[in-house]
Amino acid sequence: MQKKLTNKEMLFALEYLADEKMNAEKAALKAGYSASVARKKAYSWVGRSGQNKKPHVAEFIQSKIKKIEKNFDKEVEALTSKLKQILDIDFIDLLIEMDWDLSIQGLKKISPQKRILITNVIPTKNGIRLVLFNKEKVIEMLAKRYGMWKEDEGDKGINVTIDTNGLEKYI
């Protein structure tokens, strides 16, 4: 069973996690530890060495990092799924679902699955104007996600290489 953290240890752990560089010494100082304790001991508190006098702090930090990673993975998969949905929707299908009625009433007829294609609705004199996701940008984002699109910045600007791995029939 994990030992309960004191308020100061909890503050240290949270400061450590909040710092983008995960600087243990700075986290200890912000948590109220003295400069000498922060300099000499704080780094051992976040490690797994046998010299760590506060392994429960390191365990707490690791559990929070795992939780953050798990949530990040879920968010990436949700975003990837949404991008794939956007690619599957055809603008003509949107118009058919609206009965070619470019008005608020026509907009209400669109199913939520197809509505994700729309990024903005602008009222005009004659109805509405729909602003949609740029499908080329969505393809680029998905290609980057799957490692098929690599940008190499050189002296001559950006060189782009696309490795389709036999997926050219889908692009």
XYZ file of N, CA, C and O in Angstrom, residues 52-133:
328
model
N 16.455 6.687 -2.662
C 15.284 7.561 -2.558
C 14.628 7.369 -1.197
O 14.118 6.300 -0.879
N 14.638 8.417 -0.410
C 14.035 8.369 0.932
C 12.519 8.569 0.871
O 11.831 8.407 1.864
N 12.011 8.949 -0.303
C 10.576 9.184 -0.466
C 10.064 8.450 -1.715
O 9.587 9.080 -2.667
N 10.143 7.118 -1.711
C 9.693 6.391 -2.908
C 8.204 6.572 -3.186
O 7.764 6.474 -4.330
N 7.425 6.857 -2.154
C 5.987 7.073 -2.349
C 5.714 8.308 -3.211
O 4.728 8.358 -3.933
N 6.622 9.295 -3.170
C 6.481 10.478 -4.012
C 6.723 10.090 -5.475
O 5.957 10.463 -6.360
N 7.773 9.312 -5.715
C 8.072 8.853 -7.077
C 6.934 7.985 -7.618
O 6.566 8.100 -8.792
N 6.366 7.124 -6.778
C 5.243 6.277 -7.205
C 4.037 7.137 -7.578
O 3.366 6.871 -8.578
N 3.757 8.158 -6.772
C 2.644 9.061 -7.063
C 2.854 9.760 -8.412
O 1.948 9.818 -9.242
N 4.064 10.268 -8.616
C 4.379 10.972 -9.873
C 4.235 10.025 -11.058
O 3.627 10.378 -12.072
N 4.765 8.813 -10.930
C 4.655 7.842 -12.031
C 3.201 7.483 -12.326
O 2.818 7.337 -13.487
N 2.379 7.348 -11.294
C 0.970 7.015 -11.516
C 0.261 8.147 -12.257
O -0.575 7.901 -13.128
N 0.594 9.390 -11.912
C -0.008 10.542 -12.601
C 0.462 10.616 -14.054
O -0.325 10.917 -14.950
N 1.727 10.338 -14.298
C 2.259 10.353 -15.668
C 1.564 9.285 -16.510
O 1.177 9.538 -17.655
N 1.380 8.088 -15.945
C 0.684 7.020 -16.682
C -0.742 7.421 -17.017
O -1.235 7.154 -18.110
N -1.409 8.083 -16.086
C -2.786 8.538 -16.308
C -2.825 9.586 -17.414
O -3.696 9.549 -18.288
N -1.875 10.500 -17.410
C -1.793 11.538 -18.442
C -1.552 10.904 -19.806
O -2.198 11.260 -20.801
N -0.628 9.925 -19.868
C -0.333 9.248 -21.134
C -1.558 8.509 -21.657
O -1.843 8.541 -22.854
N -2.279 7.837 -20.765
C -3.472 7.092 -21.168
C -4.526 8.045 -21.734
O -5.109 7.773 -22.780
N -4.740 9.181 -21.061
C -5.702 10.176 -21.550
C -5.258 10.769 -22.883
O -6.073 11.000 -23.770
N -3.958 11.003 -23.031
C -3.424 11.548 -24.273
C -3.677 10.582 -25.418
O -4.115 10.978 -26.491
N -3.423 9.289 -25.186
C -3.660 8.279 -26.219
C -5.126 8.249 -26.632
O -5.447 8.147 -27.816
N -6.034 8.365 -25.660
C -7.464 8.385 -25.968
C -7.822 9.606 -26.806
O -8.602 9.514 -27.745
N -7.254 10.754 -26.444
C -7.533 11.984 -27.181
C -7.012 11.908 -28.608
O -7.677 12.348 -29.549
N -5.824 11.327 -28.800
C -5.256 11.187 -30.141
C -6.143 10.265 -30.980
O -6.435 10.563 -32.143
N -6.589 9.171 -30.392
C -7.455 8.242 -31.133
C -8.798 8.885 -31.464
O -9.327 8.686 -32.559
N -9.354 9.666 -30.554
C -10.628 10.349 -30.813
C -10.462 11.363 -31.946
O -11.323 11.460 -32.830
N -9.369 12.102 -31.926
C -9.108 13.074 -32.986
C -8.899 12.368 -34.326
O -9.434 12.801 -35.350
N -8.159 11.291 -34.317
C -7.930 10.524 -35.541
C -9.249 10.004 -36.101
O -9.501 10.078 -37.303
N -10.104 9.509 -35.236
C -11.411 9.019 -35.652
C -12.240 10.139 -36.283
O -12.897 9.954 -37.316
N -12.212 11.319 -35.676
C -12.966 12.463 -36.206
C -12.427 12.870 -37.576
O -13.204 13.158 -38.487
N -11.120 12.885 -37.731
C -10.535 13.231 -39.026
C -10.951 12.237 -40.103
O -11.262 12.622 -41.235
N -10.986 10.953 -39.755
C -11.419 9.930 -40.717
C -12.882 10.131 -41.093
O -13.258 9.966 -42.259
N -13.716 10.492 -40.118
C -15.126 10.767 -40.403
C -15.262 11.932 -41.379
O -16.074 11.877 -42.306
N -14.487 12.971 -41.164
C -14.542 14.153 -42.030
C -14.193 13.775 -43.462
O -14.827 14.228 -44.411
N -13.183 12.906 -43.626
C -12.795 12.478 -44.968
C -13.895 11.673 -45.655
O -14.038 11.731 -46.873
N -14.669 10.930 -44.875
C -15.706 10.069 -45.450
C -16.943 10.833 -45.918
O -17.738 10.304 -46.683
N -17.117 12.066 -45.472
C -18.320 12.824 -45.810
C -18.101 13.597 -47.107
O -17.108 14.298 -47.267
N -19.048 13.476 -48.002
C -19.001 14.195 -49.264
C -19.920 15.416 -49.155
O -21.037 15.321 -48.643
N -19.448 16.553 -49.657
C -20.222 17.784 -49.587
C -21.576 17.633 -50.290
O -22.589 18.145 -49.824
N -21.602 16.909 -51.378
C -22.863 16.700 -52.108
C -23.868 15.964 -51.222
O -25.060 16.284 -51.231
N -23.396 14.996 -50.437
C -24.296 14.291 -49.516
C -24.900 15.255 -48.501
O -26.057 15.111 -48.099
N -24.107 16.234 -48.080
C -24.609 17.267 -47.167
C -25.757 18.037 -47.824
O -26.813 18.246 -47.225
N -25.525 18.465 -49.048
C -26.541 19.231 -49.765
C -27.807 18.410 -50.009
O -28.922 18.921 -49.885
N -27.639 17.137 -50.323
C -28.796 16.260 -50.537
C -29.594 16.127 -49.243
O -30.821 16.202 -49.248
N -28.867 15.941 -48.131
C -29.554 15.835 -46.836
C -30.297 17.128 -46.490
O -31.322 17.092 -45.821
N -29.779 18.251 -46.950
C -30.419 19.547 -46.709
C -31.536 19.825 -47.723
O -32.157 20.875 -47.677
N -31.760 18.905 -48.655
C -32.702 19.118 -49.765
C -32.304 20.352 -50.573
O -33.150 21.104 -51.048
N -31.013 20.597 -50.676
C -30.438 21.703 -51.421
C -30.935 23.056 -50.917
O -30.908 24.052 -51.616
N -31.386 23.070 -49.652
C -31.929 24.283 -49.029
C -30.833 24.896 -48.152
O -30.636 24.480 -47.013
N -30.120 25.888 -48.700
C -29.050 26.531 -47.946
C -29.628 27.617 -47.041
O -29.491 28.811 -47.272
N -30.323 27.141 -46.005
C -30.911 28.028 -45.003
C -30.774 27.343 -43.650
O -30.334 26.199 -43.562
N -31.193 28.038 -42.608
C -31.144 27.458 -41.270
C -32.042 26.218 -41.213
O -31.692 25.213 -40.593
N -33.187 26.275 -41.881
C -34.095 25.120 -41.896
C -33.432 23.917 -42.569
O -33.549 22.787 -42.107
N -32.738 24.173 -43.663
C -32.013 23.094 -44.341
C -30.898 22.544 -43.478
O -30.642 21.338 -43.436
N -30.228 23.430 -42.752
C -29.135 23.035 -41.865
C -29.625 22.094 -40.766
O -28.919 21.161 -40.377
N -30.841 22.339 -40.287
C -31.404 21.502 -39.220
C -31.641 20.065 -39.671
O -31.740 19.167 -38.843
N -31.714 19.832 -40.970
C -31.976 18.488 -41.503
C -30.724 17.601 -41.526
O -30.821 16.399 -41.690
N -29.548 18.212 -41.360
C -28.292 17.454 -41.452
C -28.095 16.608 -40.204
O -28.248 17.079 -39.079
N -27.700 15.359 -40.412
C -27.443 14.459 -39.282
C -26.183 14.903 -38.537
O -25.278 15.497 -39.136
N -26.107 14.614 -37.234
C -24.909 14.998 -36.459
C -23.619 14.393 -37.029
O -22.564 15.013 -36.945
N -23.700 13.199 -37.621
C -22.507 12.567 -38.193
C -21.944 13.393 -39.341
O -20.737 13.464 -39.525
N -22.815 14.002 -40.120
C -22.356 14.803 -41.262
C -22.104 16.250 -40.868
O -21.359 16.958 -41.540
N -22.696 16.685 -39.780
C -22.541 18.073 -39.332
C -21.096 18.382 -38.949
O -20.696 19.544 -38.963
N -20.302 17.367 -38.610
C -18.906 17.629 -38.200
C -18.063 18.195 -39.335
O -17.011 18.763 -39.090
N -18.533 18.044 -40.576
C -17.807 18.600 -41.707
C -17.852 20.134 -41.704
O -16.963 20.788 -42.210
N -18.874 20.698 -41.083
C -19.088 22.143 -41.085
C -18.311 22.789 -39.929
O -18.451 22.392 -38.784
N -17.502 23.793 -40.266
C -16.745 24.499 -39.226
C -17.394 25.825 -38.843
O -17.163 26.332 -37.754
N -18.191 26.390 -39.763
C -18.817 27.674 -39.479
C -20.017 27.862 -40.403
O -20.041 27.340 -41.511
N -20.998 28.607 -39.919
C -22.178 28.966 -40.715
C -22.263 30.485 -40.719
O -22.305 31.115 -39.668
N -22.282 31.053 -41.930
C -22.309 32.510 -42.055
C -23.625 32.912 -42.723
O -23.903 32.477 -43.846
N -24.436 33.726 -42.019
C -25.690 34.193 -42.628
C -25.414 35.146 -43.798
O -24.494 35.962 -43.730
N -26.184 35.017 -44.861
C -26.083 35.917 -46.010
C -27.476 36.447 -46.327
O -28.459 36.029 -45.713
N -27.564 37.343 -47.314
C -28.866 37.885 -47.718
C -29.791 36.787 -48.222
O -30.995 36.825 -48.008
N -29.219 35.820 -48.921
C -30.016 34.798 -49.583
C -30.053 33.465 -48.835
O -30.460 32.469 -49.401
N -29.593 33.406 -47.630
C -29.578 32.148 -46.875
C -28.356 32.058 -45.975
O -28.103 32.947 -45.171
N -27.588 30.995 -46.160
C -26.379 30.799 -45.348
C -25.221 30.373 -46.241
O -25.418 29.857 -47.348
N -24.021 30.596 -45.728
C -22.819 30.085 -46.388
C -22.169 29.118 -45.410
O -21.982 29.443 -44.228
N -21.846 27.931 -45.881
C -21.217 26.921 -45.032
C -19.705 26.945 -45.239
O -19.236 26.953 -46.371
N -18.969 26.946 -44.148
C -17.514 26.838 -44.194
C -17.195 25.431 -43.732
O -17.617 25.004 -42.655
N -16.467 24.693 -44.580
C -16.194 23.278 -44.311
C -14.714 23.058 -44.026
O -13.867 23.877 -44.356
N -14.427 21.893 -43.423
C -13.042 21.499 -43.207
C -12.343 21.380 -44.547
O -12.926 20.907 -45.522
